[in-house]
Coordinates of C-alpha atoms in Angstrom, one line a residue:
M17 CA 16.8 53.4 -48.0
P18 CA 17.5 54.1 -51.7
F19 CA 19.9 52.4 -53.9
R20 CA 22.7 54.7 -55.0
R21 CA 25.0 54.2 -57.3
L22 CA 24.0 53.5 -62.7
V23 CA 23.7 51.3 -63.1
H24 CA 21.9 54.1 -60.6
Y25 CA 23.2 53.5 -60.8
I26 CA 25.2 59.2 -57.3
T27 CA 26.2 61.1 -54.6
A28 CA 22.6 61.3 -55.4
A29 CA 20.9 57.9 -55.6
V30 CA 20.2 58.0 -59.3
A31 CA 17.6 55.3 -59.7
G32 CA 18.2 55.1 -63.5
A33 CA 21.9 54.5 -63.0
L34 CA 23.8 51.3 -63.7
V35 CA 26.2 49.3 -61.7
L36 CA 29.0 47.1 -62.8
S37 CA 27.5 43.7 -62.3
G38 CA 28.3 40.3 -61.1
C39 CA 24.9 38.9 -60.7
S40 CA 21.5 40.0 -59.3
G41 CA 17.8 39.1 -59.6
N42 CA 14.1 39.7 -60.5
G43 CA 10.7 38.6 -59.7
G44 CA 9.8 35.6 -57.6
T45 CA 7.4 34.7 -54.8
T46 CA 7.7 35.2 -51.1
P47 CA 7.8 31.8 -49.2
V48 CA 5.1 31.1 -46.8
V49 CA 6.2 31.5 -43.2
V50 CA 5.4 28.4 -41.3
G51 CA 4.4 29.2 -37.6
E52 CA 5.2 32.6 -36.1
A53 CA 8.4 34.4 -36.8
K54 CA 10.3 36.4 -34.2
R55 CA 12.7 39.3 -34.6
G56 CA 16.4 38.6 -34.2
G57 CA 18.6 35.9 -35.6
S58 CA 21.1 35.9 -38.4
V59 CA 21.4 34.7 -42.0
S60 CA 24.3 34.2 -44.4
V61 CA 24.3 35.4 -48.1
A62 CA 26.6 34.2 -50.8
E63 CA 27.5 36.9 -53.4
V64 CA 29.7 36.7 -56.5
N65 CA 32.0 39.7 -56.2
A66 CA 34.3 40.9 -53.4
F67 CA 33.7 44.1 -51.5
S68 CA 36.2 47.0 -52.3
S69 CA 34.7 50.4 -51.3
F70 CA 32.4 52.2 -48.8
N71 CA 31.7 54.7 -51.5
P72 CA 29.5 53.0 -54.1
Y73 CA 28.8 56.3 -55.8
S74 CA 32.3 56.7 -57.3
A75 CA 33.3 55.4 -60.6
D76 CA 35.8 53.0 -59.0
G77 CA 33.4 51.9 -56.2
N78 CA 30.4 51.4 -58.5
T79 CA 30.1 47.6 -58.3
D80 CA 27.1 45.5 -57.5
I81 CA 28.3 44.3 -54.2
N82 CA 29.5 47.7 -53.0
S83 CA 26.2 49.1 -54.0
K84 CA 24.3 46.4 -52.1
I85 CA 26.3 47.0 -49.0
G86 CA 25.9 50.8 -49.4
Y87 CA 22.2 50.4 -49.7
I88 CA 21.7 48.6 -46.4
T89 CA 24.0 50.9 -44.5
H90 CA 22.6 54.1 -45.9
S91 CA 19.1 55.6 -45.8
G92 CA 17.5 58.3 -48.0
F93 CA 14.3 59.8 -49.4
Y94 CA 13.1 56.9 -51.4
Y95 CA 13.8 53.4 -52.6
L96 CA 12.8 51.3 -55.6
D97 CA 10.6 48.1 -55.0
D98 CA 10.8 45.0 -57.0
A99 CA 8.7 46.6 -59.9
A100 CA 11.1 49.6 -60.1
K101 CA 8.4 51.7 -58.5
V102 CA 9.6 54.7 -56.4
V103 CA 8.6 54.3 -52.8
R104 CA 9.0 57.4 -50.6
N105 CA 10.6 57.0 -47.2
E106 CA 8.8 59.8 -45.3
K107 CA 10.3 58.5 -42.0
F108 CA 13.6 59.8 -43.3
G109 CA 12.4 63.0 -44.9
R110 CA 10.5 64.4 -47.7
Y111 CA 10.9 66.0 -51.1
E112 CA 8.5 68.0 -53.0
K113 CA 8.3 70.0 -56.2
V114 CA 7.7 73.6 -55.2
S115 CA 7.7 75.1 -58.7
D116 CA 7.4 74.1 -62.3
Q117 CA 8.7 77.2 -63.9
P118 CA 11.5 77.0 -63.2
L119 CA 11.6 73.5 -61.8
K120 CA 12.4 73.6 -58.0
V121 CA 12.6 70.7 -55.7
R122 CA 13.0 71.0 -51.9
Y123 CA 14.5 68.1 -49.9
T124 CA 14.1 68.1 -46.1
V125 CA 15.6 65.5 -43.7
N126 CA 13.5 64.8 -40.6
E127 CA 14.8 65.9 -37.3
G128 CA 16.5 63.1 -35.4
V129 CA 18.0 61.2 -38.5
K130 CA 21.7 60.6 -37.8
W131 CA 24.8 58.8 -38.7
S132 CA 26.0 56.0 -36.5
D133 CA 28.5 58.3 -34.7
G134 CA 25.6 60.5 -33.5
E135 CA 26.0 63.3 -36.0
A136 CA 22.9 64.5 -37.6
V137 CA 22.2 63.9 -41.3
D138 CA 21.7 67.5 -42.4
A139 CA 21.9 70.1 -45.2
G140 CA 25.7 69.7 -45.3
D141 CA 25.3 66.1 -46.4
L142 CA 22.8 67.2 -49.0
L143 CA 25.0 69.9 -50.3
L144 CA 28.0 67.6 -50.6
S145 CA 25.8 65.1 -52.6
W146 CA 24.8 67.8 -54.9
A147 CA 28.4 69.1 -55.4
A148 CA 29.6 65.6 -56.2
G149 CA 26.6 64.6 -58.4
S150 CA 26.3 67.9 -60.3
G151 CA 29.8 68.4 -61.8
Y152 CA 29.1 72.0 -61.0
F153 CA 32.7 72.8 -60.3
D154 CA 34.3 70.8 -63.2
D155 CA 36.2 72.8 -65.9
A156 CA 37.5 69.9 -67.8
D157 CA 37.4 69.7 -71.6
P158 CA 37.6 66.0 -72.3
L159 CA 38.6 66.4 -75.9
A160 CA 41.2 69.1 -75.3
G161 CA 42.6 67.4 -72.2
T162 CA 42.5 70.6 -70.1
G163 CA 40.9 71.5 -66.8
S164 CA 39.8 69.4 -63.9
T165 CA 37.0 67.0 -63.0
Y166 CA 36.7 67.0 -59.3
F167 CA 34.3 64.3 -58.0
S168 CA 34.7 61.1 -59.9
V169 CA 31.1 60.0 -59.8
A170 CA 29.7 56.9 -61.6
S171 CA 26.4 58.5 -62.5
D172 CA 25.6 60.9 -65.2
T173 CA 26.0 64.5 -64.1
S174 CA 24.0 66.2 -66.9
G175 CA 20.7 66.4 -65.0
L176 CA 22.1 68.0 -61.7
A177 CA 24.4 70.0 -63.9
G178 CA 21.4 72.0 -64.9
T179 CA 20.9 73.3 -61.4
V180 CA 22.2 76.5 -59.8
L181 CA 23.9 76.6 -56.4
P182 CA 21.3 75.2 -54.0
E183 CA 19.6 77.2 -51.4
I184 CA 20.0 75.9 -47.8
G185 CA 17.0 76.0 -45.5
A186 CA 16.9 78.0 -42.2
D187 CA 16.3 74.7 -40.4
G188 CA 19.7 73.4 -41.4
R189 CA 18.2 70.2 -42.7
S190 CA 17.0 71.1 -46.2
I191 CA 18.1 72.4 -49.6
T192 CA 16.2 73.4 -52.7
L193 CA 17.5 72.5 -56.1
E194 CA 16.5 74.8 -59.0
Y195 CA 16.8 73.5 -62.6
A196 CA 17.5 75.8 -65.4
V197 CA 15.8 73.5 -67.8
P198 CA 13.3 70.7 -67.3
Y199 CA 14.8 67.4 -66.3
A200 CA 13.1 64.0 -67.1
D201 CA 14.5 62.2 -64.1
W202 CA 14.1 64.8 -61.5
E203 CA 12.2 62.6 -59.1
V204 CA 15.1 60.1 -58.8
A205 CA 17.9 62.5 -59.5
F206 CA 19.1 63.2 -55.9
D207 CA 19.6 61.7 -52.5
V208 CA 22.0 61.6 -49.6
G209 CA 25.5 60.2 -50.1
L210 CA 28.5 60.3 -47.9
P211 CA 28.8 62.0 -44.4
A212 CA 29.9 65.6 -45.0
H213 CA 31.5 66.0 -41.6
V214 CA 33.8 63.1 -42.2
V215 CA 34.8 64.2 -45.7
A216 CA 35.5 67.8 -44.3
A217 CA 37.7 66.5 -41.4
K218 CA 39.6 64.1 -43.7
S219 CA 40.3 66.8 -46.3
G220 CA 41.9 69.2 -43.8
L221 CA 38.9 71.5 -43.1
N222 CA 37.9 72.4 -39.5
D223 CA 34.4 71.2 -39.6
E224 CA 31.3 70.7 -41.8
E225 CA 30.5 74.4 -41.8
D226 CA 33.9 75.0 -43.5
L227 CA 32.9 72.6 -46.2
I228 CA 29.6 74.3 -46.7
D229 CA 31.3 77.6 -47.0
L230 CA 33.8 76.2 -49.5
I231 CA 31.1 74.9 -51.7
R232 CA 29.1 78.1 -51.5
D233 CA 32.1 80.4 -52.2
S234 CA 33.7 78.4 -55.0
P235 CA 33.0 79.6 -58.5
R236 CA 31.3 77.4 -61.0
G237 CA 33.7 75.6 -63.4
N238 CA 34.5 77.3 -66.7
E239 CA 36.0 75.3 -69.5
E240 CA 37.1 78.4 -71.2
E241 CA 39.1 79.6 -68.3
P242 CA 40.2 76.5 -66.2
A243 CA 41.7 77.1 -62.8
V244 CA 42.4 74.5 -60.1
N245 CA 40.5 75.0 -56.8
E246 CA 43.0 73.4 -54.4
P247 CA 40.8 73.2 -51.3
L248 CA 38.0 71.7 -53.3
K249 CA 40.4 69.2 -55.0
R250 CA 41.4 68.0 -51.5
V251 CA 37.8 67.4 -50.7
S252 CA 37.0 65.6 -54.0
D253 CA 40.3 63.6 -53.9
F254 CA 39.3 62.2 -50.5
W255 CA 35.6 61.6 -51.6
N256 CA 36.9 59.8 -54.7
S257 CA 39.2 57.3 -52.9
G258 CA 39.3 57.9 -49.2
F259 CA 36.4 55.3 -48.5
D260 CA 38.1 52.5 -50.7
S261 CA 39.0 49.5 -48.6
K262 CA 38.8 45.7 -48.9
S263 CA 39.1 45.4 -45.1
L264 CA 37.6 47.1 -42.1
P265 CA 39.3 50.5 -41.6
D266 CA 40.8 51.3 -38.3
D267 CA 38.9 54.6 -38.3
P268 CA 35.1 53.9 -37.7
S269 CA 34.3 57.3 -39.4
L270 CA 35.1 55.7 -42.8
Y271 CA 32.2 53.3 -42.6
L272 CA 29.5 55.1 -40.8
S273 CA 25.9 54.0 -41.3
S274 CA 22.6 55.8 -41.6
G275 CA 20.7 52.7 -42.5
P276 CA 19.4 49.6 -40.9
Y277 CA 22.8 47.8 -40.7
I278 CA 26.4 48.6 -39.8
V279 CA 29.5 46.7 -40.9
R280 CA 31.1 45.0 -38.0
D281 CA 33.8 42.9 -39.6
I282 CA 35.5 42.1 -42.9
V283 CA 37.8 39.1 -44.0
P284 CA 39.2 40.7 -47.2
E285 CA 37.8 39.0 -50.3
V286 CA 36.2 36.3 -48.1
S287 CA 33.3 37.7 -46.1
M288 CA 31.7 40.6 -44.4
T289 CA 29.5 40.7 -41.2
L290 CA 26.9 43.4 -40.6
V291 CA 24.9 44.0 -37.5
R292 CA 21.7 45.8 -36.8
N293 CA 21.8 49.5 -36.3
R294 CA 20.0 49.9 -33.0
D295 CA 19.4 53.6 -33.4
Y296 CA 17.8 53.2 -36.8
V297 CA 14.1 54.3 -36.6
W298 CA 13.7 56.4 -39.8
G299 CA 12.8 53.6 -42.2
Q300 CA 11.5 50.0 -42.3
E301 CA 12.4 48.1 -39.1
P302 CA 14.6 45.1 -39.9
W303 CA 13.9 41.6 -38.5
L304 CA 17.4 40.3 -38.5
D305 CA 20.2 41.2 -36.0
E306 CA 23.0 40.0 -38.2
I307 CA 23.9 39.3 -41.8
T308 CA 27.0 37.6 -43.1
V309 CA 28.0 38.0 -46.7
R310 CA 30.4 35.5 -48.2
F311 CA 32.1 36.3 -51.5
T312 CA 32.4 33.5 -54.1
G313 CA 32.3 33.5 -57.9
S314 CA 32.1 29.7 -57.9
V315 CA 28.6 28.4 -58.5
P316 CA 29.4 24.9 -57.1
T317 CA 30.8 26.5 -53.9
A318 CA 27.7 28.7 -53.4
V319 CA 25.4 25.8 -54.0
E320 CA 27.3 23.6 -51.5
A321 CA 27.1 26.4 -49.0
L322 CA 23.4 26.5 -49.2
R323 CA 23.1 22.7 -49.2
N324 CA 25.2 22.4 -46.0
G325 CA 23.8 25.4 -44.1
Q326 CA 26.7 27.8 -44.5
A327 CA 24.5 30.1 -46.6
D328 CA 20.8 30.8 -46.4
I329 CA 20.5 32.8 -49.6
I330 CA 22.6 32.6 -52.7
S331 CA 22.7 34.6 -56.0
P332 CA 25.2 32.8 -58.1
Q333 CA 25.9 34.0 -61.6
P334 CA 24.2 31.4 -63.8
S335 CA 26.0 29.5 -66.6
A336 CA 25.0 26.8 -68.9
E337 CA 25.9 24.3 -66.3
T338 CA 24.2 25.9 -63.4
G339 CA 20.6 24.5 -64.1
E340 CA 21.4 21.0 -62.9
L341 CA 23.0 22.2 -59.7
L342 CA 20.1 24.4 -58.7
A343 CA 17.6 21.8 -59.6
G344 CA 19.2 19.6 -57.0
L345 CA 18.7 22.4 -54.5
A346 CA 15.0 22.5 -55.3
D347 CA 14.6 18.8 -54.9
Q348 CA 15.9 19.3 -51.3
G349 CA 13.2 21.8 -50.4
N350 CA 15.0 25.0 -51.2
T351 CA 13.3 27.8 -53.3
V352 CA 14.9 28.4 -56.6
E353 CA 14.1 31.3 -58.9
W354 CA 15.2 32.2 -62.5
Y355 CA 14.6 35.4 -64.2
N356 CA 15.8 37.9 -66.8
Q357 CA 17.8 40.7 -65.2
S358 CA 17.6 44.4 -66.3
G359 CA 21.2 44.0 -67.3
Y360 CA 23.6 42.8 -70.0
D361 CA 27.2 41.7 -70.6
H362 CA 29.2 43.5 -73.2
L363 CA 32.6 44.0 -74.8
D364 CA 33.8 47.6 -74.9
L365 CA 36.7 48.7 -77.0
T366 CA 38.9 51.7 -76.0
F367 CA 39.3 54.6 -78.5
S368 CA 43.0 54.6 -78.1
G369 CA 46.0 52.3 -78.8
P370 CA 45.3 49.8 -81.6
F371 CA 41.6 50.6 -81.4
A372 CA 42.1 54.3 -82.2
D373 CA 41.7 53.0 -85.9
K374 CA 38.0 52.3 -86.7
D375 CA 39.0 49.5 -89.2
V376 CA 40.8 47.7 -86.4
R377 CA 37.8 48.1 -84.1
Q378 CA 35.4 46.7 -86.8
A379 CA 37.8 43.9 -87.6
F380 CA 37.9 42.8 -83.9
L381 CA 34.1 43.0 -83.5
K382 CA 33.7 40.8 -86.6
A383 CA 35.8 38.1 -84.9
V384 CA 33.8 37.9 -81.7
P385 CA 31.7 34.8 -81.5
R386 CA 28.7 36.0 -79.7
Q387 CA 26.5 33.1 -80.3
A388 CA 29.2 30.7 -79.0
I389 CA 29.5 32.8 -75.9
I390 CA 25.7 32.6 -75.4
D391 CA 25.7 28.9 -75.9
A392 CA 28.5 28.4 -73.3
V393 CA 27.2 30.9 -70.8
V394 CA 23.5 31.0 -71.1
G395 CA 22.8 27.5 -72.4
D396 CA 19.2 26.5 -72.4
R397 CA 18.2 28.9 -69.6
Q398 CA 16.7 31.2 -72.3
T399 CA 14.5 29.9 -75.1
D400 CA 16.1 30.7 -78.4
A401 CA 18.8 32.7 -76.8
A402 CA 20.4 35.0 -79.3
P403 CA 22.9 37.9 -79.1
L404 CA 21.7 41.3 -77.8
D405 CA 21.7 43.7 -80.7
S406 CA 21.1 47.0 -78.9
H407 CA 23.2 49.1 -76.5
V408 CA 20.2 50.8 -75.0
F409 CA 17.2 48.5 -75.1
L410 CA 16.5 45.0 -73.9
P411 CA 14.5 42.5 -76.0
A412 CA 11.3 42.8 -73.9
Q413 CA 11.1 46.5 -74.5
P414 CA 8.7 47.5 -77.3
K415 CA 11.2 49.6 -79.3
Y416 CA 13.8 46.9 -79.4
G417 CA 12.6 45.1 -82.6
D418 CA 12.4 48.2 -84.8
T419 CA 15.6 49.6 -83.5
V420 CA 17.8 46.6 -84.3
K421 CA 16.5 46.6 -87.9
N422 CA 18.1 49.9 -88.5
N423 CA 21.0 50.4 -86.0
G424 CA 23.8 48.7 -87.8
S425 CA 24.0 45.6 -85.5
S426 CA 23.4 43.3 -88.6
D427 CA 27.0 44.0 -89.6
Y428 CA 28.1 41.7 -86.7
A429 CA 25.3 39.1 -86.8
E430 CA 27.7 36.3 -87.6
V431 CA 31.5 35.8 -87.1
D432 CA 33.3 37.0 -90.2
I433 CA 37.0 36.0 -90.0
D434 CA 37.5 36.8 -93.8
G435 CA 36.0 40.3 -93.3
A436 CA 38.1 40.9 -90.2
K437 CA 41.3 39.9 -92.1
A438 CA 40.5 42.2 -95.0
L439 CA 40.1 45.1 -92.6
L440 CA 43.5 44.3 -90.9
D441 CA 45.3 44.0 -94.3
G442 CA 48.0 41.8 -92.9
D443 CA 48.4 43.6 -89.5
T444 CA 48.5 41.6 -86.3
P445 CA 47.5 43.9 -83.4
T446 CA 48.1 43.0 -79.9
I447 CA 44.9 43.4 -77.8
R448 CA 44.8 43.3 -74.0
I449 CA 41.4 42.3 -72.6
L450 CA 40.4 43.3 -69.0
Y451 CA 37.8 41.2 -67.2
N452 CA 37.0 39.7 -63.8
R453 CA 39.1 36.5 -63.6
D454 CA 37.0 35.2 -60.7
N455 CA 33.8 35.4 -62.7
P456 CA 33.5 32.0 -64.6
N457 CA 31.2 33.5 -67.3
R458 CA 33.6 36.3 -68.1
A459 CA 36.6 33.9 -68.1
T460 CA 34.7 31.7 -70.6
A461 CA 33.8 34.7 -72.8
F462 CA 37.5 35.8 -72.8
S463 CA 38.7 32.4 -74.0
L464 CA 36.3 32.2 -76.8
I465 CA 37.1 35.7 -78.0
R466 CA 40.8 35.1 -77.8
D467 CA 40.7 31.9 -79.9
S468 CA 38.3 33.4 -82.5
A469 CA 40.2 36.7 -82.8
A470 CA 43.5 34.8 -83.3
Q471 CA 42.1 33.3 -86.5
A472 CA 41.9 36.8 -87.9
G473 CA 45.5 37.7 -86.9
F474 CA 44.9 39.4 -83.4
Q475 CA 47.2 38.5 -80.6
V476 CA 44.9 38.7 -77.5
V477 CA 46.6 39.1 -74.1
D478 CA 44.9 38.1 -70.8
A479 CA 44.7 41.4 -68.7
G480 CA 42.2 40.0 -66.3
Q481 CA 42.2 40.9 -62.6
G482 CA 40.6 39.6 -59.4
S483 CA 37.0 40.4 -58.4
A484 CA 38.0 43.1 -55.9
D485 CA 40.4 44.8 -58.3
W486 CA 39.1 44.7 -61.9
A487 CA 36.6 47.5 -61.6
R488 CA 39.2 49.9 -60.3
A489 CA 41.2 49.3 -63.5
L490 CA 38.4 50.6 -65.7
G491 CA 39.4 53.7 -67.4
G492 CA 43.1 53.2 -66.8
G493 CA 45.6 52.6 -69.6
G494 CA 46.4 48.9 -69.0
Y495 CA 43.9 47.4 -71.5
D496 CA 42.4 47.8 -74.9
A497 CA 39.1 46.0 -74.4
A498 CA 37.0 45.2 -71.4
L499 CA 34.4 42.5 -70.7
L500 CA 31.9 43.7 -68.2
G501 CA 28.2 44.0 -67.3
W502 CA 25.8 46.7 -66.5
I503 CA 22.7 46.3 -64.5
G504 CA 20.2 49.0 -63.9
T505 CA 16.5 49.6 -63.3
A506 CA 13.6 50.6 -65.4
A507 CA 13.4 54.1 -63.7
G508 CA 14.6 57.0 -65.8
V509 CA 16.9 57.4 -68.8
S510 CA 20.0 58.8 -67.2
R511 CA 21.7 55.4 -67.5
V512 CA 22.5 56.1 -71.2
P513 CA 24.4 59.4 -70.8
Q514 CA 26.0 57.9 -67.7
I515 CA 28.0 55.5 -70.1
F516 CA 28.1 57.1 -73.5
R517 CA 28.3 60.9 -73.0
T518 CA 31.6 62.5 -73.7
G519 CA 33.5 62.6 -70.4
A520 CA 30.8 60.9 -68.3
G521 CA 31.7 59.2 -65.1
S522 CA 31.1 55.6 -66.4
N523 CA 32.5 56.4 -69.9
F524 CA 35.5 54.2 -69.4
N525 CA 36.7 53.8 -73.0
G526 CA 36.9 57.4 -74.2
F527 CA 33.9 57.3 -76.6
S528 CA 33.0 60.7 -77.9
D529 CA 30.4 61.5 -80.6
G530 CA 29.0 65.0 -81.0
D531 CA 25.8 63.9 -82.6
A532 CA 25.2 61.4 -79.8
D533 CA 26.0 64.0 -77.1
R534 CA 23.4 66.3 -78.6
L535 CA 20.7 63.6 -78.7
M536 CA 21.6 62.7 -75.1
E537 CA 21.2 66.4 -74.1
Q538 CA 17.7 66.3 -75.6
L539 CA 16.9 63.0 -73.9
A540 CA 17.7 64.5 -70.5
G541 CA 15.0 67.2 -71.0
T542 CA 12.3 65.0 -72.5
T543 CA 9.5 63.7 -70.4
D544 CA 7.5 62.2 -73.3
L545 CA 8.1 58.5 -73.3
G546 CA 7.6 58.0 -77.1
K547 CA 10.1 60.8 -77.8
Q548 CA 12.6 59.2 -75.3
D549 CA 12.4 56.0 -77.3
E550 CA 13.0 57.8 -80.6
L551 CA 16.0 59.5 -79.2
L552 CA 17.3 56.3 -77.6
A553 CA 17.1 54.6 -81.0
E554 CA 19.1 57.4 -82.7
I555 CA 21.7 57.2 -80.0
D556 CA 21.9 53.4 -80.4
K557 CA 22.6 53.8 -84.1
Q558 CA 25.4 56.3 -83.4
I559 CA 27.0 54.0 -81.0
W560 CA 26.9 51.1 -83.5
E561 CA 28.3 53.3 -86.3
N562 CA 31.3 54.1 -84.2
A563 CA 32.2 50.4 -83.7
Y564 CA 32.0 51.1 -79.9
G565 CA 31.8 47.5 -78.9
L566 CA 29.3 44.7 -78.7
P567 CA 26.5 43.9 -76.4
L568 CA 26.7 40.2 -75.9
Y569 CA 23.5 38.9 -74.1
Q570 CA 20.9 40.0 -71.6
T571 CA 22.0 38.5 -68.2
I572 CA 20.0 35.8 -66.4
G573 CA 19.6 35.9 -62.6
A574 CA 19.3 33.0 -60.3
T575 CA 18.4 33.1 -56.5
A576 CA 18.0 30.2 -54.2
F577 CA 17.2 30.3 -50.5
S578 CA 16.4 27.7 -47.8
A579 CA 13.3 27.1 -45.9
R580 CA 15.1 28.6 -42.8
V581 CA 14.6 32.1 -44.2
A582 CA 11.4 34.1 -45.3
G583 CA 10.6 37.5 -46.7
V584 CA 13.0 37.1 -49.6
K585 CA 11.8 38.8 -52.9
T586 CA 14.0 39.3 -55.9
S587 CA 14.3 42.4 -58.1
A588 CA 15.5 42.5 -61.7
G589 CA 17.6 45.5 -60.9
P590 CA 21.0 46.1 -59.3
L591 CA 20.0 45.2 -55.8
G592 CA 18.6 41.8 -56.5
V593 CA 17.3 40.3 -53.2
W594 CA 18.6 43.1 -51.1
W595 CA 16.1 45.7 -52.0
N596 CA 13.7 44.6 -49.1
V597 CA 16.4 43.4 -46.7
W598 CA 14.3 44.6 -43.7
E599 CA 11.7 42.0 -44.5
W600 CA 14.2 39.0 -44.3
R601 CA 13.4 36.9 -41.2
L602 CA 13.8 33.4 -39.8
A603 CA 10.9 31.1 -40.6
Q604 CA 9.8 29.3 -37.4
P605 CA 8.9 25.7 -37.7
A606 CA 5.3 24.8 -37.1
S607 CA 4.4 23.4 -33.6
S608 CA 3.6 19.8 -33.5

């Protein structure tokens, strides 16, 4: 049951992808089970962000909570463990490299694997995943503003874009991908996404076979001669938004499961209940019969829920004030874990409106009080916490130190109001900042940026939205800057072009740099880790030179769980505690 998104993270489950984050986790110990555990029972989990889509692979649906729910309601060829190691799920199917020159990979779903409506997971589902994740049919020229982008995927398409139209196996359960050039992330580049038979029916086709024929018969997109493929557009339009919902749809086909759990009920922006998928035998057998997810961005509320038994597991977003609250939980016999996430919070500027002018972008960045934000949000949870000075590396990575010496981040090491004023030369631009209003850390960062930027002459407007809505606004025209977070895994390098390549699915601010694009193209085909680091460092420098925005700080994760539940392990990546949900179980008290 792979994580799909990147960070990673889609139609194919791109393990290197990033997801828009609220909070998640890493590392930690498994509590000792006292007595014997029995299968069954239920637990409750408190999460920061509210659910908004049954399609976590789309740019709009790519949030941490949507991806977590997508993970436990979908199965696939592999998953990532808490060390970001690829673990193959051969109960679901198998994938194998059948050729190196050219690179060919065959994916086969085992017989008997099915969606919760009884339909088989088959080659049609695989082909739809490829169509969406490859951008094969796109003929859009982002710079010229011509042509069409069909499937709005969150992940980077450049890897699968190097494949030809897949060959479907005679068994009807397999496809073979052939890459025109080597691809560094081929092992985590592809997996099953949404049910093809549902997408076919909802987009006006007779059945899944019609969808397969449409994909096979449609020409590859050509930027030089763009032409709208209307039947394919109906398919992609439904794929892009047809699974979006804050509540439980009346039509069960919109929330089918191929994983260990099925969504049973949703109270919009409050809670979700999932029950065990009794037909699921093509993966790890889960212990629990039911999981309730409660949505709250308030740390005190989450802590109180754990304290009074309304929640068994919480993953609140830590802030400077969180430590004392969680310490109190530990004193009461709960397990509390702190860790550095494989993610970061950042401020991105759009390349339009007032920020089309590089001087205005640079002026705004000079006014951002990064250290003050860290002091308010991180506090003493990190020793000598300092601003993050790379867009592509985290401090623990070996290349980080050398990269930040040369990437241009030193220009924004301190707040420079005088320098900002000089660049503005008397102008007083109005800047609208989008962020999640229900996230206390982002609200704090917004207030500090607003007050500091005002000293330089900027008029900052609050364009924040609620936790279920803000991600959908990304890429729209209603803001000039955005406060957000990415969280990914250590697997692969596709997370970088996912955000920064011209026209990429998660490139929400319109950044485009030819030199950076060429470096990212090289990155996708490079398997040498040392060369990958060199290319990433050059890409980082290009991003800083363009005054793209500012990385703020590496995010910290916190997880707490009661003695009532066992089997909880935390991952630093997007899934946090959810990566091994099948191991969660009730801890039985010792007999006296």
